[in-house]
Short mmCIF file of C-alpha atoms in Angstrom, two decimals:
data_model
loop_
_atom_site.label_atom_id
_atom_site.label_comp_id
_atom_site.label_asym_id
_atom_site.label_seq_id
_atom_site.Cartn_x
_atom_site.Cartn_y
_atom_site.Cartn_z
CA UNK Q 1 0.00 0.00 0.00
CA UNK Q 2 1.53 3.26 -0.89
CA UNK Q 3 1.17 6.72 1.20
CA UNK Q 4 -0.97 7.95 -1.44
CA UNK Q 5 -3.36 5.24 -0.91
CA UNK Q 6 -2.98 5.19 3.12
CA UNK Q 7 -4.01 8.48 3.97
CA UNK Q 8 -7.23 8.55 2.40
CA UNK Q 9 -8.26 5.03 3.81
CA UNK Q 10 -7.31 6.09 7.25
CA UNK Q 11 -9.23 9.46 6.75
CA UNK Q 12 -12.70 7.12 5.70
CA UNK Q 13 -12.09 4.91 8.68
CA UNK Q 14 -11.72 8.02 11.07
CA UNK Q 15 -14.88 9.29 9.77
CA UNK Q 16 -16.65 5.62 9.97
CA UNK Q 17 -15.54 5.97 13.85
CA UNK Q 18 -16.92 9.51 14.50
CA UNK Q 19 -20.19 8.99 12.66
CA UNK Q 20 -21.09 5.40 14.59
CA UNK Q 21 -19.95 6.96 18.55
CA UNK Q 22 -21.82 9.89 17.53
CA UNK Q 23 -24.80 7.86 16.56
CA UNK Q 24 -24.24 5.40 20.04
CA UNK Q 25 -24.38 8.69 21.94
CA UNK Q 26 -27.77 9.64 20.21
CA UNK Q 27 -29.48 6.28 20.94
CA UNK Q 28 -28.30 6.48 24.60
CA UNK Q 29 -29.57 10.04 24.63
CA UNK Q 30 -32.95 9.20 23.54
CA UNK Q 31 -33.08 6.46 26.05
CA UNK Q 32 -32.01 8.54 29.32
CA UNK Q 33 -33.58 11.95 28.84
CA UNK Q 34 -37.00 10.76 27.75
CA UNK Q 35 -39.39 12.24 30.78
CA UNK Q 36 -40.96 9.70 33.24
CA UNK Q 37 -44.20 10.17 33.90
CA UNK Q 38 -45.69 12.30 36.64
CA UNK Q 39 -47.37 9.22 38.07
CA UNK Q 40 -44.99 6.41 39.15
CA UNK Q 41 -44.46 4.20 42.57
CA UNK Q 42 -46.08 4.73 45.87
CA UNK Q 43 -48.50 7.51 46.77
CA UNK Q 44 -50.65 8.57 49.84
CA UNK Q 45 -53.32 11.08 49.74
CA UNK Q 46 -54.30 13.16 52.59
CA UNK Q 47 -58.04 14.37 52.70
CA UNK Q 48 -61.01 16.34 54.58
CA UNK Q 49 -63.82 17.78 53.10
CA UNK Q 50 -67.82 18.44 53.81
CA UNK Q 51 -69.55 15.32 54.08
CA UNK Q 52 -73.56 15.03 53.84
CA UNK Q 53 -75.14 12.16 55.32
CA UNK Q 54 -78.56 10.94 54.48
CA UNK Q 55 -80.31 7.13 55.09
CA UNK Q 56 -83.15 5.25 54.70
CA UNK Q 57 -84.31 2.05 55.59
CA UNK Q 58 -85.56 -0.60 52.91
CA UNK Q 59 -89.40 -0.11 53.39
CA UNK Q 60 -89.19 3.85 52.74
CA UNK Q 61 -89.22 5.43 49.66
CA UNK Q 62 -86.90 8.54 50.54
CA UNK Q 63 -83.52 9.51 52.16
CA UNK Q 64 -83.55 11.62 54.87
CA UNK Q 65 -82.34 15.49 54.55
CA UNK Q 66 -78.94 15.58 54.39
CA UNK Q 67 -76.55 16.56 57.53
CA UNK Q 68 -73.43 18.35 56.72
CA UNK Q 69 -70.59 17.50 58.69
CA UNK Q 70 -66.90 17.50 58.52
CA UNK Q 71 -65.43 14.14 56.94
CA UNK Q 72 -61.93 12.89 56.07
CA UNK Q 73 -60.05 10.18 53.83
CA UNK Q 74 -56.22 8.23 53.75
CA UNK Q 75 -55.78 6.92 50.53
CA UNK Q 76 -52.68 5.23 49.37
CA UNK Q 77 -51.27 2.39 47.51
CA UNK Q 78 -49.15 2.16 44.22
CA UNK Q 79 -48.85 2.96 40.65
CA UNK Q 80 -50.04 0.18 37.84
CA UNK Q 81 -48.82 2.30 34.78
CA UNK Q 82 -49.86 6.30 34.30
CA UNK Q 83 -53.31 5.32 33.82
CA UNK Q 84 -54.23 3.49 36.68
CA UNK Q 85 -53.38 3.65 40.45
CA UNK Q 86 -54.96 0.94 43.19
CA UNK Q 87 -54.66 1.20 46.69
CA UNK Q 88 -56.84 1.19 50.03
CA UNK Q 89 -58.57 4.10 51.52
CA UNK Q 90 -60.17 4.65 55.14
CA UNK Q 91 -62.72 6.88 55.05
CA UNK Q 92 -65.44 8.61 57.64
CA UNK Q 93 -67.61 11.26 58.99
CA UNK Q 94 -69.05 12.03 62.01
CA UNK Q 95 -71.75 14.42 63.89
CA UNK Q 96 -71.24 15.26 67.39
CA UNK Q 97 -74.16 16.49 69.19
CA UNK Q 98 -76.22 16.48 72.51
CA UNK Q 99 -79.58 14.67 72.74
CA UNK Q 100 -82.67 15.75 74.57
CA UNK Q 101 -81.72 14.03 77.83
CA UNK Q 102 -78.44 15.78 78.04
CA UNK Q 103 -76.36 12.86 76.80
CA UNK Q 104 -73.08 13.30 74.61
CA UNK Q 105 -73.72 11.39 71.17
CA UNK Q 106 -71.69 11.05 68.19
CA UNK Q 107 -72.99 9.19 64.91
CA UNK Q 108 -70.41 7.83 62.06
CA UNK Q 109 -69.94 6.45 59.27
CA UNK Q 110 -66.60 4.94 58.25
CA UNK Q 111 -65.09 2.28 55.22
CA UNK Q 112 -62.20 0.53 54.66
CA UNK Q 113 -62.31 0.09 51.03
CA UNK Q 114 -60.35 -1.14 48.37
CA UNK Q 115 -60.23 1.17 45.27
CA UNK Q 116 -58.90 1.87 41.42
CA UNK Q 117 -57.98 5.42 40.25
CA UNK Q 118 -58.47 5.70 36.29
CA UNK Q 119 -56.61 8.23 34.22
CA UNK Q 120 -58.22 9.01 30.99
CA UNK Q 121 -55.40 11.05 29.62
CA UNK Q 122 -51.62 10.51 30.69
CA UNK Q 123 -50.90 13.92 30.48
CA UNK Q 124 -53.81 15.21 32.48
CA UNK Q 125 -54.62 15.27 35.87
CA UNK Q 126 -58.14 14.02 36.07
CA UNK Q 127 -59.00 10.62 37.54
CA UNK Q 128 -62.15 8.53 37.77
CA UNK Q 129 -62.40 6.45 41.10
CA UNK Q 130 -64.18 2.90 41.81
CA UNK Q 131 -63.72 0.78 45.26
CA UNK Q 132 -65.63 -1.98 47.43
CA UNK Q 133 -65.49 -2.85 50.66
CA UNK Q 134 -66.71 -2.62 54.33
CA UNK Q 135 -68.27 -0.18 56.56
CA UNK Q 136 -69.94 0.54 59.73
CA UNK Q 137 -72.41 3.11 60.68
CA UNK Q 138 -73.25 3.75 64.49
CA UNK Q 139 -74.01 5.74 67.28
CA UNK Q 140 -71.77 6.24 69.98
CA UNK Q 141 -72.72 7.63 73.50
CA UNK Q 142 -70.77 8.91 76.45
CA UNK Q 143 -70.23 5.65 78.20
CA UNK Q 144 -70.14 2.64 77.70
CA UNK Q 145 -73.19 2.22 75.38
CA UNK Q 146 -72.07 2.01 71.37
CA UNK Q 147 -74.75 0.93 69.08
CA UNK Q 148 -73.27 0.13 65.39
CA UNK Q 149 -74.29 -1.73 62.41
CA UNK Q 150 -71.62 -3.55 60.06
CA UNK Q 151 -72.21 -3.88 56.47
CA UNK Q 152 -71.03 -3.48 52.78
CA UNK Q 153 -69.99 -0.39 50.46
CA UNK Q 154 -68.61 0.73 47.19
CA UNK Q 155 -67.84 4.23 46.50
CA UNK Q 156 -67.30 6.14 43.35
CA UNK Q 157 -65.66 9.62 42.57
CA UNK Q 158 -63.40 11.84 40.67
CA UNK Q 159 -60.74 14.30 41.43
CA UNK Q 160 -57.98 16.01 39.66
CA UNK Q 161 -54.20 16.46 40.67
CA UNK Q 162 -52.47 19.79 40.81
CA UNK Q 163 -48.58 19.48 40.43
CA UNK Q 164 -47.25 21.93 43.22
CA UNK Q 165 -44.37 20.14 43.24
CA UNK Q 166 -41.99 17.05 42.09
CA UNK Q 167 -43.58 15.17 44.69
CA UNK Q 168 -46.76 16.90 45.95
CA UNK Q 169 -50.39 17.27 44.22
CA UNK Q 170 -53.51 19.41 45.79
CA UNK Q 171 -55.94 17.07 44.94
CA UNK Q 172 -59.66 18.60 44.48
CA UNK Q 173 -61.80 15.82 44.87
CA UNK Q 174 -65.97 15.09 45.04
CA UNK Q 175 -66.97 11.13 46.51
CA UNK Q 176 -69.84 9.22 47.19
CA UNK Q 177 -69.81 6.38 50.11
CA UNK Q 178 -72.93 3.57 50.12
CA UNK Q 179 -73.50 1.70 53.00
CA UNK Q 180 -75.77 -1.35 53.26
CA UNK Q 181 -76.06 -3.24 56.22
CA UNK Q 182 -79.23 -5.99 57.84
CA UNK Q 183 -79.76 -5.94 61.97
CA UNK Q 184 -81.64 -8.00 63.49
CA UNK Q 185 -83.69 -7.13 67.02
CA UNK Q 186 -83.85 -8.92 70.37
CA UNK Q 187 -85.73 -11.54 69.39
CA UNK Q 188 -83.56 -12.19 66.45
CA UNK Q 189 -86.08 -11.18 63.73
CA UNK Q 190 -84.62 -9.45 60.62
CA UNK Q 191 -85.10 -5.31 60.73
CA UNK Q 192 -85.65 -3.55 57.00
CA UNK Q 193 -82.05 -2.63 55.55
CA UNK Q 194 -80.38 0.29 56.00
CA UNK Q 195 -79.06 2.00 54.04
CA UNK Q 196 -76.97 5.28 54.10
CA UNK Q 197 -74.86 7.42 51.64
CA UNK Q 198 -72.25 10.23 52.30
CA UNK Q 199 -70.92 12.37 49.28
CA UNK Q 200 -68.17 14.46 50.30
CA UNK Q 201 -67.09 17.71 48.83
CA UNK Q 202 -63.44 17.84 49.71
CA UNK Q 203 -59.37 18.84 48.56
CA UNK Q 204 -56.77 16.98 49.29
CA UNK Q 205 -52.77 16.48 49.19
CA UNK Q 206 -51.29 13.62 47.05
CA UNK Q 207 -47.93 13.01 47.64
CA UNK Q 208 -45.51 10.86 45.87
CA UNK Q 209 -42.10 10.19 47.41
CA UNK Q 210 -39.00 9.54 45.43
CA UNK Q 211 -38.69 9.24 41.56
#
């Protein structure tokens, strides 16, 4: 091989070697900065709201009216994919009052449920909730005396996260709890179902540790 000959093969194979590390760089780019999605791994959610209770029993036609009352929710669990989140949430409400004899009651509703959070758009914000469980509605008075009634729920919703932050969300949020549940009396006959539903007006903060 003369010099004539050398130099320009060296010159192609020098530009062979830029061109392909250049190219390795730009595949490894694409992989490493493309953006993860804003929901990923664990989250908890932290929320109170206005709760209004109503209930019937199976052998009326109508709710009652509504009682507003302060209510509250813990919500957490992990992330499927960026459309869909499942966890467990405790939920509950609860009006504390004084009855005509002077006595110090306090009626509640609560669930333990286990729910799905469905994101119609990966980009967005806005979820669609679903969840089953149980739940137990009661009255509790100063004392010893706690009268309580255990039964099944499923609640539905929707809410929307706010990024404030890497990690944190405000989370608007409007729910609906149903309780069912059967008693029976002292002589062990069967009472009409009751049943009772809270929707809950409320906000909330999401928060997702880590990346």
């Amino acid at each position: 091989m003369t010099r004539k000959t050398a130099v320009p093969l060296l010159a192609l194979a020098l530009i062979a070697g830029l061109a392909s590390t250049a190219d390795a760089q730009r595949r490894r780019g694409l992989v490493d900065v493309t953006p993860r999605s804003d929901r990923h791994g664990f989250w908890i959610n932290l929320g109170i709201g206005a709760g209004t209770d109503s209930y019937k029993f199976a052998d009326e036609d109508s709710y009652s009216d509504g009682l507003t009352r302060p209510a509250f929710s813990i919500r957490l669990g992990g992330t499927v994919n960026p459309h869909l989140r499942l966890g467990a949430e405790l939920t509950g409400w609860a009006d504390t009052f004084t009855d005509d004899l002077g006595e110090r009651q306090t009626q509640y509703l609560g669930g333990l449920l286990l729910i799905g959070q469905f994101y119609p758009a990966r980009d967005l914000g806005l979820f669609i909730k679903g969840g089953a469980g149980v739940s137990r509605s009661g009255v509790d008075v100063v004392g010893p005396f706690d009268s309580h009634e255990d039964g099944f729920a499923w609640t539905a919703g929707l809410g929307y996260e706010i990024k404030l932050g890497r990690s944190l969300f405000l989370t608007p949020t409007l729910d609906l709890l149903q309780h069912r549940s059967e008693a029976r009396d002292e002589f062990g006959v069967s009472q009409p179902a009751l049943y009772e539903r809270l929707v809950t007006f409320g906000v909330a903060l999401t928060i997702q540790p880590g990346r």
